[in-house]
Amino acid sequence: MNLPPHVTDRAFDRLAEIGADTQGQALRVAVEGGGCSGFQYEITLDAPAEDDLVLEGKGQKVVVDSVSLPFLAGATIDFSDELIGARFVIENPNASSSCGCGTSFAM
């Protein structure tokens, strides 16, 4: 059995700051074909769907669809706030390589 992704407190805190839950939305993390390395992350605010894995914390939700889930097994979903910008980031142990853009990876 693959481990589900882990969501950090920083990521849940950021979702609370932007009021995702008050709009009935969750942070959707999906994996799609494309990008410079073969796969890319798609991170959006979206309403949870029936077949989503829902990860909850601090009153917030992060959802992953069933197709993306195997690509994100054991990954960490975090929020990074640095000088170059603030964004949700994914540390994925399944990625054999990644691209400088931070949203594209290979397996």
Coordinates of C-alpha atoms in Angstrom, one line a residue:
M1 CA 0.0 0.0 0.0
N2 CA 1.4 3.4 -1.0
L3 CA 1.6 6.1 1.6
P4 CA -0.7 9.0 1.0
P5 CA 0.9 12.5 0.5
H6 CA 1.7 14.4 3.6
V7 CA 0.6 18.1 3.9
T8 CA 2.6 20.4 6.2
D9 CA 1.1 22.8 8.7
R10 CA 2.5 25.7 6.6
A11 CA 0.4 24.5 3.6
F12 CA -2.8 24.2 5.7
D13 CA -2.0 27.7 7.3
R14 CA -1.7 29.3 3.9
L15 CA -5.0 27.7 2.8
A16 CA -6.6 29.2 5.9
E17 CA -5.1 32.6 5.1
I18 CA -6.6 32.7 1.6
G19 CA -10.0 31.5 2.9
A20 CA -10.2 28.4 0.7
D21 CA -12.6 26.7 3.1
T22 CA -15.0 29.6 3.3
Q23 CA -15.5 29.3 -0.5
G24 CA -16.1 25.5 -0.2
Q25 CA -12.8 24.9 -1.9
A26 CA -9.7 22.7 -1.4
L27 CA -6.2 22.8 -2.7
R28 CA -6.2 20.3 -5.6
V29 CA -2.9 18.7 -6.4
A30 CA -2.9 16.8 -9.6
V31 CA -0.3 15.2 -11.9
E32 CA -0.6 15.6 -15.7
G33 CA 1.5 14.6 -18.7
G34 CA 3.6 17.4 -20.1
G35 CA 6.1 19.9 -18.8
C36 CA 9.8 19.9 -19.5
S37 CA 10.4 16.6 -17.7
G38 CA 7.4 14.4 -18.8
F39 CA 5.0 15.1 -15.9
Q40 CA 3.9 18.3 -14.3
Y41 CA 2.0 19.3 -11.2
E42 CA -1.2 21.2 -11.5
I43 CA -2.1 23.0 -8.3
T44 CA -5.4 24.8 -8.1
L45 CA -8.3 25.7 -5.8
D46 CA -11.2 23.4 -6.6
A47 CA -14.2 21.8 -5.0
P48 CA -13.6 18.2 -3.8
A49 CA -14.9 15.5 -6.1
E50 CA -16.3 12.1 -5.3
D51 CA -13.2 10.0 -6.1
D52 CA -10.7 12.4 -4.4
L53 CA -8.5 11.5 -1.5
V54 CA -9.2 14.2 1.0
L55 CA -6.4 15.2 3.4
E56 CA -7.6 17.5 6.2
G57 CA -5.9 19.7 8.7
K58 CA -6.6 22.9 10.6
G59 CA -10.1 23.0 9.0
Q60 CA -8.6 23.0 5.5
K61 CA -8.6 20.3 2.8
V62 CA -6.1 19.2 0.2
V63 CA -7.5 16.8 -2.4
V64 CA -5.8 14.4 -4.9
D65 CA -7.7 12.6 -7.6
S66 CA -7.3 8.8 -8.0
V67 CA -5.3 9.0 -11.2
S68 CA -2.7 11.4 -9.7
L69 CA -2.4 9.6 -6.3
P70 CA 0.1 6.9 -7.3
F71 CA 2.5 9.6 -8.6
L72 CA 2.3 11.4 -5.3
A73 CA 2.7 8.4 -2.9
G74 CA 4.8 9.5 0.1
A75 CA 5.2 13.1 -1.3
T76 CA 5.1 16.2 0.9
I77 CA 2.9 19.1 0.0
D78 CA 4.3 22.3 1.5
F79 CA 4.1 26.1 1.2
S80 CA 7.3 28.0 0.6
D81 CA 7.5 31.8 1.2
E82 CA 10.9 33.0 -0.1
L83 CA 12.3 36.2 -1.6
I84 CA 11.7 34.8 -5.1
G85 CA 8.0 34.2 -4.4
A86 CA 5.5 32.3 -2.3
R87 CA 4.0 29.1 -3.7
F88 CA 2.9 25.6 -2.8
V89 CA 5.7 23.1 -3.4
I90 CA 5.8 19.3 -3.7
E91 CA 8.7 17.2 -2.5
N92 CA 8.2 14.0 -4.3
P93 CA 10.4 10.9 -3.5
N94 CA 9.1 9.2 -6.7
A95 CA 10.6 11.8 -9.1
S96 CA 13.8 10.7 -10.6
S97 CA 14.6 14.2 -11.9
S98 CA 12.9 17.6 -11.8
C99 CA 13.1 20.8 -13.7
G100 CA 14.2 24.2 -12.5
C101 CA 10.6 25.5 -12.7
G102 CA 9.7 23.3 -9.8
T103 CA 6.4 22.1 -11.4
S104 CA 7.8 19.5 -13.8
F105 CA 9.4 16.1 -13.0
A106 CA 10.3 12.7 -14.5
M107 CA 9.8 9.2 -13.0

